Each structure stands twice: as structure tokens, then as C-alpha cells.
PDB file of C-alpha atoms in Angstrom:
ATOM      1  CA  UNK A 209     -10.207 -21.700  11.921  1.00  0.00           C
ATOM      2  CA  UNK A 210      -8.041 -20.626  14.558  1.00  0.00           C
ATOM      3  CA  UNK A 211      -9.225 -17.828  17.050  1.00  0.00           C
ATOM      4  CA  UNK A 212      -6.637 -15.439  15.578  1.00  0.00           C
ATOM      5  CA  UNK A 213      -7.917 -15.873  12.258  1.00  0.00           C
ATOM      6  CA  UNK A 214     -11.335 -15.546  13.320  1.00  0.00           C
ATOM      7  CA  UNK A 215     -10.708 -12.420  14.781  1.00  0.00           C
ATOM      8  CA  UNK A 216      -9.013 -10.979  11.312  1.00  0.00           C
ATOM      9  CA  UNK A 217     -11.778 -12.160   9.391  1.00  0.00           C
ATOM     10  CA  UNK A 218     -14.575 -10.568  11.723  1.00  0.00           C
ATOM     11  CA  UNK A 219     -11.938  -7.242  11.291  1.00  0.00           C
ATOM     12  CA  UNK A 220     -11.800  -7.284   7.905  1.00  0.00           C
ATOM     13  CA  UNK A 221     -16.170  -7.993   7.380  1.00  0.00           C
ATOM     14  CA  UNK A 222     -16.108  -5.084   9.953  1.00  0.00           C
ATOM     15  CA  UNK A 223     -14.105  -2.490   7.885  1.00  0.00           C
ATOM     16  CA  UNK A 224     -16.290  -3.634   4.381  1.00  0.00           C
ATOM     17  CA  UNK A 225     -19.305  -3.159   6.463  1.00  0.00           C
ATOM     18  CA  UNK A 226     -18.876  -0.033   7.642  1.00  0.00           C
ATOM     19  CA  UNK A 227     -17.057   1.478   4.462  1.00  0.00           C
ATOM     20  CA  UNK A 228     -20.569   0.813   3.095  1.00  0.00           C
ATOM     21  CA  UNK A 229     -22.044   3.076   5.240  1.00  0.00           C
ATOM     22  CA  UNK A 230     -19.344   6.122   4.388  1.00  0.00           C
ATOM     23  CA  UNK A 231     -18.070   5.632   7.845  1.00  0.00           C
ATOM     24  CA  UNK A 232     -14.241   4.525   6.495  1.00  0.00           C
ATOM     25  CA  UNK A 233     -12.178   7.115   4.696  1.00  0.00           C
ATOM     26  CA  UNK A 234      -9.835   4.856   1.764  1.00  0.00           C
ATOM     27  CA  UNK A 235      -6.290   6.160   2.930  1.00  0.00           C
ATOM     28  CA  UNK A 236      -4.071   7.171  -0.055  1.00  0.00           C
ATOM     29  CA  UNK A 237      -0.428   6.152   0.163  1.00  0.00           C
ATOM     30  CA  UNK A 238       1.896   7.877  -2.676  1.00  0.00           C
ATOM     31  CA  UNK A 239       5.147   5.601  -3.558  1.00  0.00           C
ATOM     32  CA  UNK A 240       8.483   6.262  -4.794  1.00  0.00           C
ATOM     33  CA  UNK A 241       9.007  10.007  -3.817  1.00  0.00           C
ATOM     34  CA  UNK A 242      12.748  11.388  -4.456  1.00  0.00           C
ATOM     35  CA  UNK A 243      12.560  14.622  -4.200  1.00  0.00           C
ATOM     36  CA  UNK A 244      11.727  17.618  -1.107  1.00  0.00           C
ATOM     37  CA  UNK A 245       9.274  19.223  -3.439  1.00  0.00           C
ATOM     38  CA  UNK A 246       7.042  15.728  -4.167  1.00  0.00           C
ATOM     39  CA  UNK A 247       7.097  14.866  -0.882  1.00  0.00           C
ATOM     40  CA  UNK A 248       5.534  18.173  -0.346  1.00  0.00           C
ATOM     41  CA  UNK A 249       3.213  18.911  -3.089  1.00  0.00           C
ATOM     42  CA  UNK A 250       1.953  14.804  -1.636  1.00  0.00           C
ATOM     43  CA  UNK A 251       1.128  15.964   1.299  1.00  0.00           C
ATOM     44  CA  UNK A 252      -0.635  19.483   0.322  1.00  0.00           C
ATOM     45  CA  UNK A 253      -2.602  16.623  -1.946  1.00  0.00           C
ATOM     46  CA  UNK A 254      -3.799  14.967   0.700  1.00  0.00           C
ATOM     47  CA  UNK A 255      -1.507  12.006   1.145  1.00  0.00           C
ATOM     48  CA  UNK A 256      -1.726   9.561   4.307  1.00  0.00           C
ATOM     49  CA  UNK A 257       1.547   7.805   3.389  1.00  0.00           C
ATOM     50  CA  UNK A 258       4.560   8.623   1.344  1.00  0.00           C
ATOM     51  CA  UNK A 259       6.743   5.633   0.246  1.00  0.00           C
ATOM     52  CA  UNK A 260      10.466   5.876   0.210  1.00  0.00           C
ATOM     53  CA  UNK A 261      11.739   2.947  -2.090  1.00  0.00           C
ATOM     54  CA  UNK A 262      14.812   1.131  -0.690  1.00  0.00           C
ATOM     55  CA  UNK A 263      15.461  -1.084  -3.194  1.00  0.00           C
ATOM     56  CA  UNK A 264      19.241  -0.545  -5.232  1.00  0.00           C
ATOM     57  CA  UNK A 265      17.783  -1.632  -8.828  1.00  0.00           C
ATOM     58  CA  UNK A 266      14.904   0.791  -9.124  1.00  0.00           C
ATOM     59  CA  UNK A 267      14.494   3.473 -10.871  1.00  0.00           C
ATOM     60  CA  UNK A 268      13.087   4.991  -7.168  1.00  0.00           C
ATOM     61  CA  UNK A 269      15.506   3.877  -5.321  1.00  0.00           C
ATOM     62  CA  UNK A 270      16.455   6.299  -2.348  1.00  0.00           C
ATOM     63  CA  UNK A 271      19.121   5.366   0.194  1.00  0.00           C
ATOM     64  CA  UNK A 272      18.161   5.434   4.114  1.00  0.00           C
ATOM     65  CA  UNK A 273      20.296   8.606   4.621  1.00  0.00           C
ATOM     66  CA  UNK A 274      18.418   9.924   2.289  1.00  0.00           C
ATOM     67  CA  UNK A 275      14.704   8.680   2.600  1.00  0.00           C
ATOM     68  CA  UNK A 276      15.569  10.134   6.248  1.00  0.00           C
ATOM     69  CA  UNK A 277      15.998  13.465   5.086  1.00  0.00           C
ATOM     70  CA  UNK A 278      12.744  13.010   3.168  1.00  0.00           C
ATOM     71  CA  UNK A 279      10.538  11.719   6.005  1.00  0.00           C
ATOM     72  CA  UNK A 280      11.707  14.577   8.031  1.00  0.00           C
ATOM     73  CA  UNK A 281       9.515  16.814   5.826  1.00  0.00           C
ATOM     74  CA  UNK A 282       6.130  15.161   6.956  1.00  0.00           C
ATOM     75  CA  UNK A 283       4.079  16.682   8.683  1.00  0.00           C
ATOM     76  CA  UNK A 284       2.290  14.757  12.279  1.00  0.00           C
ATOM     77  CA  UNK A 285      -0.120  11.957  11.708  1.00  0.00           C
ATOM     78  CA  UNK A 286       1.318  10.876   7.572  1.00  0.00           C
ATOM     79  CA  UNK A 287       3.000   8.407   7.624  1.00  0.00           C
ATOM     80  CA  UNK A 288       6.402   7.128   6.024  1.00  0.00           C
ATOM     81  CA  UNK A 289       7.138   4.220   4.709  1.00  0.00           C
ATOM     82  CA  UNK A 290       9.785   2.207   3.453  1.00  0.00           C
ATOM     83  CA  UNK A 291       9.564  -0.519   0.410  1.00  0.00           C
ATOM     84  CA  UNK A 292      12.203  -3.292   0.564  1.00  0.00           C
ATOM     85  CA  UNK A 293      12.805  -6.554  -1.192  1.00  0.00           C
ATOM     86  CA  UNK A 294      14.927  -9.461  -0.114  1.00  0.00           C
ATOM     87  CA  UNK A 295      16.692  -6.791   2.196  1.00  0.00           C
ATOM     88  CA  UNK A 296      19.494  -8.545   4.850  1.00  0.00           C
ATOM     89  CA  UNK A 297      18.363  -7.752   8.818  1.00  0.00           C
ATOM     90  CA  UNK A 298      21.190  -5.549   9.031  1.00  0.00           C
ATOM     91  CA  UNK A 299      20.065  -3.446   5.382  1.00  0.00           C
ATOM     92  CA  UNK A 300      16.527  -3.372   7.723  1.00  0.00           C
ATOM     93  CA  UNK A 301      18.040  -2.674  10.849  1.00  0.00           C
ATOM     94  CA  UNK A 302      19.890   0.488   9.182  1.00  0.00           C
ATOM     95  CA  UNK A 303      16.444   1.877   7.597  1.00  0.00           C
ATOM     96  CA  UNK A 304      14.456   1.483  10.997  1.00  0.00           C
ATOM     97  CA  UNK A 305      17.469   3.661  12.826  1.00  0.00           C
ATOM     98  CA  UNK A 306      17.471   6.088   9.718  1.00  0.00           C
ATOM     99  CA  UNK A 307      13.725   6.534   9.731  1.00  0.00           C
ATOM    100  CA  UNK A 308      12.704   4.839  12.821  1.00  0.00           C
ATOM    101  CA  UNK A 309       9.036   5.971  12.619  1.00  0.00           C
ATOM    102  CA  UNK A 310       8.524   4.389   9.337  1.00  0.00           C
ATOM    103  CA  UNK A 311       5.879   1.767   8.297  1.00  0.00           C
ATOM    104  CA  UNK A 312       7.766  -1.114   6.562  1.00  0.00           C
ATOM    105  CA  UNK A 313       6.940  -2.953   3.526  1.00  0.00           C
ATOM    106  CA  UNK A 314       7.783  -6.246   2.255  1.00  0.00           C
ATOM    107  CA  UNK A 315       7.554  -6.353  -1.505  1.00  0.00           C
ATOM    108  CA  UNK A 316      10.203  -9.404  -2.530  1.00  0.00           C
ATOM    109  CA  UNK A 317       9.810 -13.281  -1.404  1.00  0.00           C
ATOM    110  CA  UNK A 318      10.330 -12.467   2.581  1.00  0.00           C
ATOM    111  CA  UNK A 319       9.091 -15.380   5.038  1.00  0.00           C
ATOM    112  CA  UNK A 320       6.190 -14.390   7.471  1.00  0.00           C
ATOM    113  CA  UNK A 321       9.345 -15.428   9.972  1.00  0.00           C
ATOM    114  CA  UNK A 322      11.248 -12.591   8.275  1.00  0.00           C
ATOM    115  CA  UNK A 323       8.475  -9.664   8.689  1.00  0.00           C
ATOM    116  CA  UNK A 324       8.079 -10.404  11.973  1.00  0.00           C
ATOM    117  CA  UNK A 325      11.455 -10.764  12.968  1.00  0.00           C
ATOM    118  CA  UNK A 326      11.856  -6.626  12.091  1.00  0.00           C
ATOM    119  CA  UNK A 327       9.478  -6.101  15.511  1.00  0.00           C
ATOM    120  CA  UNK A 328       8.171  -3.091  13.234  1.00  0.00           C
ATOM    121  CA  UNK A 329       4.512  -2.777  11.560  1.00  0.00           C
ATOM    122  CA  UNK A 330       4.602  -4.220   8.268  1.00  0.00           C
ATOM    123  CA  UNK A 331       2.485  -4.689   4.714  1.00  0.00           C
ATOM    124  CA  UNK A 332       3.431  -7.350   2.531  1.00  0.00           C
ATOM    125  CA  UNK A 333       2.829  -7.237  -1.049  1.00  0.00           C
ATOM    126  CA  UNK A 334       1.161  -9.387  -3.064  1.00  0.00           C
ATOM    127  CA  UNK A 335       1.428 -10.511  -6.348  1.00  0.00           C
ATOM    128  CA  UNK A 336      -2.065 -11.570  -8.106  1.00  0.00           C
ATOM    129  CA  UNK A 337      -2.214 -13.780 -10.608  1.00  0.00           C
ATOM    130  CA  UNK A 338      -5.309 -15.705 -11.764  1.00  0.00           C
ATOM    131  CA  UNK A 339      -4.531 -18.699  -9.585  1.00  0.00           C
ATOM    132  CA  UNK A 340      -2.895 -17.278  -6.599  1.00  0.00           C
ATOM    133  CA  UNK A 341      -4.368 -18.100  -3.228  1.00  0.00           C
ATOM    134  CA  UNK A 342      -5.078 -14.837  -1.875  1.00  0.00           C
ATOM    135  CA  UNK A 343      -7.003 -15.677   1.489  1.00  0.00           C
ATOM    136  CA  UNK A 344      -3.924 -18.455   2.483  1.00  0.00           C
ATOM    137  CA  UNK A 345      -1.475 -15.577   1.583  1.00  0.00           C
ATOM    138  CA  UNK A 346      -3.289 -13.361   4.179  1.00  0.00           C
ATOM    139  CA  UNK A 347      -3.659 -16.170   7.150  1.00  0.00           C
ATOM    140  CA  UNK A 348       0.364 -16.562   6.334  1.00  0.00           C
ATOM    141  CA  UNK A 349       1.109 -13.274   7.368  1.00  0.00           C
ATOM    142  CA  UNK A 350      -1.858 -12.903   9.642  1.00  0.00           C
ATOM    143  CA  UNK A 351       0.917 -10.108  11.421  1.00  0.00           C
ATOM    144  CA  UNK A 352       0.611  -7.596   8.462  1.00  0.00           C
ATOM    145  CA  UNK A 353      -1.252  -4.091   8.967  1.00  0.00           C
ATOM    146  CA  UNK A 354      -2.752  -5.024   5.581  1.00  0.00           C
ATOM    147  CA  UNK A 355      -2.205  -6.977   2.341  1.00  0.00           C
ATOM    148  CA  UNK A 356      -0.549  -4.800  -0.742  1.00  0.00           C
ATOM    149  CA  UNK A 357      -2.249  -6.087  -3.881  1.00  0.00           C
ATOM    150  CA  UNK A 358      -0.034  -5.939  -7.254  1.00  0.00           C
ATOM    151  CA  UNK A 359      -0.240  -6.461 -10.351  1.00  0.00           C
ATOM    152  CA  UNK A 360       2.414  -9.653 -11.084  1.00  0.00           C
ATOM    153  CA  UNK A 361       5.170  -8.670 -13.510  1.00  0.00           C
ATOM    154  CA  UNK A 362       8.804 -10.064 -14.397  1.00  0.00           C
ATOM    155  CA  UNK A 363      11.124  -9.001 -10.978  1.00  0.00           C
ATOM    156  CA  UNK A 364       9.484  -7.246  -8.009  1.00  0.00           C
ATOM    157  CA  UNK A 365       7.044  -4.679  -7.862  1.00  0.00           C
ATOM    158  CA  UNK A 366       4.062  -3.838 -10.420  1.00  0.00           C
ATOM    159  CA  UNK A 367       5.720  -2.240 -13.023  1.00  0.00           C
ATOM    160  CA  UNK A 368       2.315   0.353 -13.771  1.00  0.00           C
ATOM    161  CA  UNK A 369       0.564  -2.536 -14.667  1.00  0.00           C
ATOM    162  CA  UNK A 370      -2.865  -3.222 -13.073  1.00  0.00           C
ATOM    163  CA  UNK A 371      -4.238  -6.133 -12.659  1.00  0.00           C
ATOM    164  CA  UNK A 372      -8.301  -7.840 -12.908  1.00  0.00           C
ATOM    165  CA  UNK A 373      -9.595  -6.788  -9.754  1.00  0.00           C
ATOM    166  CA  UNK A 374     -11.947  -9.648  -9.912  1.00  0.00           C
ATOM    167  CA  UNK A 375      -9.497 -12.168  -8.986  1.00  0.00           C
ATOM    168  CA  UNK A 376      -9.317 -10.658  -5.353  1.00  0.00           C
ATOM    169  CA  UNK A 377     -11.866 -12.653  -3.067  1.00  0.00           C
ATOM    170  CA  UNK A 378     -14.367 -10.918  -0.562  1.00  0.00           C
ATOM    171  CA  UNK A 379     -13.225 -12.660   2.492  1.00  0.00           C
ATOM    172  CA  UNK A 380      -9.578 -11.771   2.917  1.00  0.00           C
ATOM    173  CA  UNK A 381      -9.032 -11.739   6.506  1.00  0.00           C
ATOM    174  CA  UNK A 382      -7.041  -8.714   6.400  1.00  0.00           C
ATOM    175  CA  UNK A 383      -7.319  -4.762   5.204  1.00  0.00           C
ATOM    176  CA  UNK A 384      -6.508  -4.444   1.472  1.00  0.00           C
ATOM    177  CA  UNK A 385      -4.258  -1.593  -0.225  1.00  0.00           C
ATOM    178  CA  UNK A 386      -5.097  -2.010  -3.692  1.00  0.00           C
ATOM    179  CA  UNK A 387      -2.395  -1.006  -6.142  1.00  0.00           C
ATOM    180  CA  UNK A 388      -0.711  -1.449  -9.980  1.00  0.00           C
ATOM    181  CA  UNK A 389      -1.281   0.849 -12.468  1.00  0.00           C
ATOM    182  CA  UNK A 390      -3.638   3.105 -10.533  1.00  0.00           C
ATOM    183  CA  UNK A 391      -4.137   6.852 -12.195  1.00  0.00           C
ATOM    184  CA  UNK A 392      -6.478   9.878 -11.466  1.00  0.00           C
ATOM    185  CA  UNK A 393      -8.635   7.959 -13.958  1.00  0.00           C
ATOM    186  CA  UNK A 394      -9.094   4.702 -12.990  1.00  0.00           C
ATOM    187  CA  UNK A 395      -8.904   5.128  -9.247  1.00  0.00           C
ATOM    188  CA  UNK A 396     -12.520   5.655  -8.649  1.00  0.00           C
ATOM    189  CA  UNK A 397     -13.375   2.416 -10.334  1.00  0.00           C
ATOM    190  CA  UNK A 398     -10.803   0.555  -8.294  1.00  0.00           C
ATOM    191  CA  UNK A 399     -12.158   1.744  -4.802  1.00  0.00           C
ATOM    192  CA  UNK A 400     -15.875   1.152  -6.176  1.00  0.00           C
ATOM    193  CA  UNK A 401     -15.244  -2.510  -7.032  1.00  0.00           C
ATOM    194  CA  UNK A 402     -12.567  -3.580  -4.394  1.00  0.00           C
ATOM    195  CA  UNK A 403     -13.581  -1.214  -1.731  1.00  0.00           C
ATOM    196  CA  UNK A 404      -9.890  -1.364  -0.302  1.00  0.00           C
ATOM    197  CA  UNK A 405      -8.745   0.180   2.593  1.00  0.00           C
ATOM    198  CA  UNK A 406      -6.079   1.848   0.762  1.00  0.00           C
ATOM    199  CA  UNK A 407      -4.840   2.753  -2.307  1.00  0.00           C
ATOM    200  CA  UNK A 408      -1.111   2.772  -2.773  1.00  0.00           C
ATOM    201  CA  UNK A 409      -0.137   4.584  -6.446  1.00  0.00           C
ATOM    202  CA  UNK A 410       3.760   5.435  -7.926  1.00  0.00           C
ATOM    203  CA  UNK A 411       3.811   5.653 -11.441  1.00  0.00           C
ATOM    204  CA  UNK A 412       0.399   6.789 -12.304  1.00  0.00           C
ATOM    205  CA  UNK A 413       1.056  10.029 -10.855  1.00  0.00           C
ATOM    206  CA  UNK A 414       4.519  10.888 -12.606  1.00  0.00           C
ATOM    207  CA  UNK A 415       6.248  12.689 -14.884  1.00  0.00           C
ATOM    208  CA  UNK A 416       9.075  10.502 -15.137  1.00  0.00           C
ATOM    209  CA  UNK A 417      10.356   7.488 -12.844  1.00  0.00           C
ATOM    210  CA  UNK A 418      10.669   8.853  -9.351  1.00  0.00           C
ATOM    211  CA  UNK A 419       9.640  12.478 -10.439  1.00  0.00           C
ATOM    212  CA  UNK A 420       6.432  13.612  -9.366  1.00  0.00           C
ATOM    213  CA  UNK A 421       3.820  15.735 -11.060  1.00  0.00           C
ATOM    214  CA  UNK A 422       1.309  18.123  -7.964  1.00  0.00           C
ATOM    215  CA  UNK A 423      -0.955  18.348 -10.387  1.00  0.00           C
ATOM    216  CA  UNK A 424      -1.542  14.269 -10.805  1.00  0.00           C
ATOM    217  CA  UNK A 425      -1.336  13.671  -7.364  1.00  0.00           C
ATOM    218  CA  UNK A 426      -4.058  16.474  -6.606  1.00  0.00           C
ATOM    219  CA  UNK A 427      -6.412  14.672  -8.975  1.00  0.00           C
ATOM    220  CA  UNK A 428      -5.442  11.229  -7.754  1.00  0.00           C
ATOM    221  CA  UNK A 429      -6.471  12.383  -4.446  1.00  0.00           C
ATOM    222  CA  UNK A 430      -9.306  14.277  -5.358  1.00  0.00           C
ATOM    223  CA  UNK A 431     -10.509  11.244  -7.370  1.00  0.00           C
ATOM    224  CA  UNK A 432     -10.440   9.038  -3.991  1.00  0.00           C
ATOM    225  CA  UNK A 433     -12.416  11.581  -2.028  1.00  0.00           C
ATOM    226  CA  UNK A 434     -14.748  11.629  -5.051  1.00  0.00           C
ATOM    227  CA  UNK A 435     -15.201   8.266  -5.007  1.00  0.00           C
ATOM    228  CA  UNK A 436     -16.203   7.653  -0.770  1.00  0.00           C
ATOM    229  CA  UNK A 437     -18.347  10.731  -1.139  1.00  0.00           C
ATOM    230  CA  UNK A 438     -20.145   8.264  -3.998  1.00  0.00           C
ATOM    231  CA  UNK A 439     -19.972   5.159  -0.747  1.00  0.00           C
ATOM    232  CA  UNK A 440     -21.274   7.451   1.443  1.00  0.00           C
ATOM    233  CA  UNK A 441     -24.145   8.181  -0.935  1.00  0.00           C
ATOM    234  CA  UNK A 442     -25.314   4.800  -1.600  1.00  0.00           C
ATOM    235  CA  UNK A 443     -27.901   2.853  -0.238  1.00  0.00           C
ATOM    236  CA  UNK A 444     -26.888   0.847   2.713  1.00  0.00           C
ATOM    237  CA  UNK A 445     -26.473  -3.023   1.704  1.00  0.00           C
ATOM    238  CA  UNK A 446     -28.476  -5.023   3.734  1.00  0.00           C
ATOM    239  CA  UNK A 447     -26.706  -7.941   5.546  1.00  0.00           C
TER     240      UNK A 447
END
């Protein structure tokens, strides 16, 4: 194992160990916002992230002009970011100067080569499958903030699907957003099992595609506290 991966695994055992002890807060990241109001009644919610999709054939789909004019609601310290697939350098080139802040995030069949070539922080998304390699994924594109789980569907993206959380080994060497299909009901179970470092949710929190409902995300959020105020209140595992 090489000394960078070394160091990611020893990260990543470091964030599960000390999520056991309460001591890691699971960030909440809230996708495909379209509107002033969502983005607002997010961030009253308690978002960390709000997700501005960039991608023409969805039903989200915002243009950089306008995911600008979005991002320049949020507050300090939440974070935007902005979901492409496939996109050209110049298409990426045009988002960074529109939102040049943002968090970027990789969700078609981009080339480690081809996140990193952006210079920008970047998760790439994932799409699990009973016999995908999850942990060679991860050493791949050992230059990711984290690894976006998803539930695999037909095109890109996880269509409000979720997938078995089993399939997702303990020793990626990377932080986990776990996503697909999450709602204000099954959220707790999700950070329970796979004790992610984030959870990234779109559809499970909507009204209609790319119209958000406050009161959802308030209980989506409220469900994630609930469920690190449960970490925090278990024993500690010994090693």
C-alpha cells in the first residue's frame, strides 16, 4: 500500500472511530435546489451543503448564471455545490467562474485525470452495485473530499432509489456521503448502519422534481441530529 493510501485509510478509521464516540457531527448536504425560497427554508433546516444540479437533462437542472444567483443566498460557512456529468473543461471552467466558491461533484464516468484537472475540491459519485469494487474506486480517486454513494439506476444519478447498504465495505479509505432514496424516515437507519460522514438527499425531501418542501427538509435534518445524539449515546466500541 502506498504511503498516500495509508494515510487515507488511517483518515478514514480515524473519522469511524471518533464518530463512535459522538465527537463527528454527519453533515447534511440538500441536492437539486431551484428556487430562492428552498435554498432558504435548507438552510433555516440546518443544511451544510446545497447542491445546484448542472446537468441539461434533469429535471433539476439549473444553469451557472443561475445556480450563481442561488449560491449568493448562503449564508458563511454552507457550502455550495455543483453536480456535473460528462461536463467539457470549458462547461467546468464556466461554473467555477459563476460560482467560484463551489464544491464540485463528479456524478457521470469522469477519469480521476479529469477531477483533478478542475484544480477545485471534488466528490465523485459512486454507483453501487452488488459487485462493484468500492475500496479500488476510492484509491482511484484517492484526490476526492469524499466518496458519494448511489444507488445504480439506468443514466446518471440515483433516481430516489436506495440501495443495500450492506454492500459498502468498512475500510474505504476515504469519507463516505451516503445517498439514494434517503427520506426523513429512513435517514436515521442509514447513518446508524453506514455511519457516513454525510448524507446527501434530493428527492426524498420534495414536493415535486426540483421543488422543495421546509417542512421535509426540517424533519430530514432533525432526523440526522436525532440520530448522532443516539452515537453519542452509545457505548464506546472497544478497539
Amino acid at each position: 500500500m502506498s504511503h498516500a493510501a495509508s494515510h487515507s485509510v488511517h483518515h478514514s478509521t480515524s473519522l469511524l472511530r471518533s464518530r463512535s464516540t459522538g465527537s463527528v457531527r454527519t453533515r447534511i448536504k440538500i441536492c437539486g435546489l431551484t428556487r430562492e425560497s428552498d435554498v432558504l427554508d435548507a438552510v433555516a433546516a440546518g443544511a451544510d451543503a446545497i447542491g445546484f444540479v448542472l446537468y441539461e437533462k434533469s429535471p433539476r437542472y439549473v444553469s451557472p448564471a443561475r445556480a450563481a444567483e442561488l449560491a449568493a443566498l448562503l449564508p458563511p460557512f454552507v457550502t455550495p455545490a455543483l453536480l456535473l456529468v460528462n461536463a467539457s473543461g470549458q462547461a467546468i471552467e464556466a461554473a467555477l467562474q459563476a460560482v467560484p466558491h463551489a464544491l464540485l461533484q463528479f456524478h457521470g464516468d469522469e477519469t480521476p485525470e479529469q477531477c483533478r484537472r478542475a484544480g477545485r475540491a471534488y466528490l465523485r459519485a459512486a454507483r453501487m452495485t452488488e459487485n462493484f469494487d468500492l475500496v479500488d474506486f476510492a484509491q482511484q480517486f484517492s484526490g476526492a473530499q469524499a466518496i458519494l454513494l448511489d444507488a445504480h439506476v439506468e443514466g446518471y444519478g440515483g433516481g430516489g432509489k436506495v440501495f443495500d447498504w450492506s454492500l459498502i465495505p468498512t475500510n474505504v479509505p476515504c469519507p463516505v456521503v451516503l445517498s439514494g432514496g434517503l427520506t426523513p424516515a429512513n435517514v436515521i437507519d442509514g447513518v446508524l448502519q453506514v455511519r457516513p460522514w454525510a448524507v446527501d438527499v434530493s428527492s426524498g425531501v420534495e414536493s415535486a422534481k426540483g421543488i422543495k418542501d421546509a417542512a421535509l427538509m426540517r424533519q430530514f435534518c432533525a432526523a440526522v441530529r436525532e440520530a448522532d445524539a443516539r452515537l453519542a449515546a452509545a457505548p464506546v466500541e472497544s478497539a
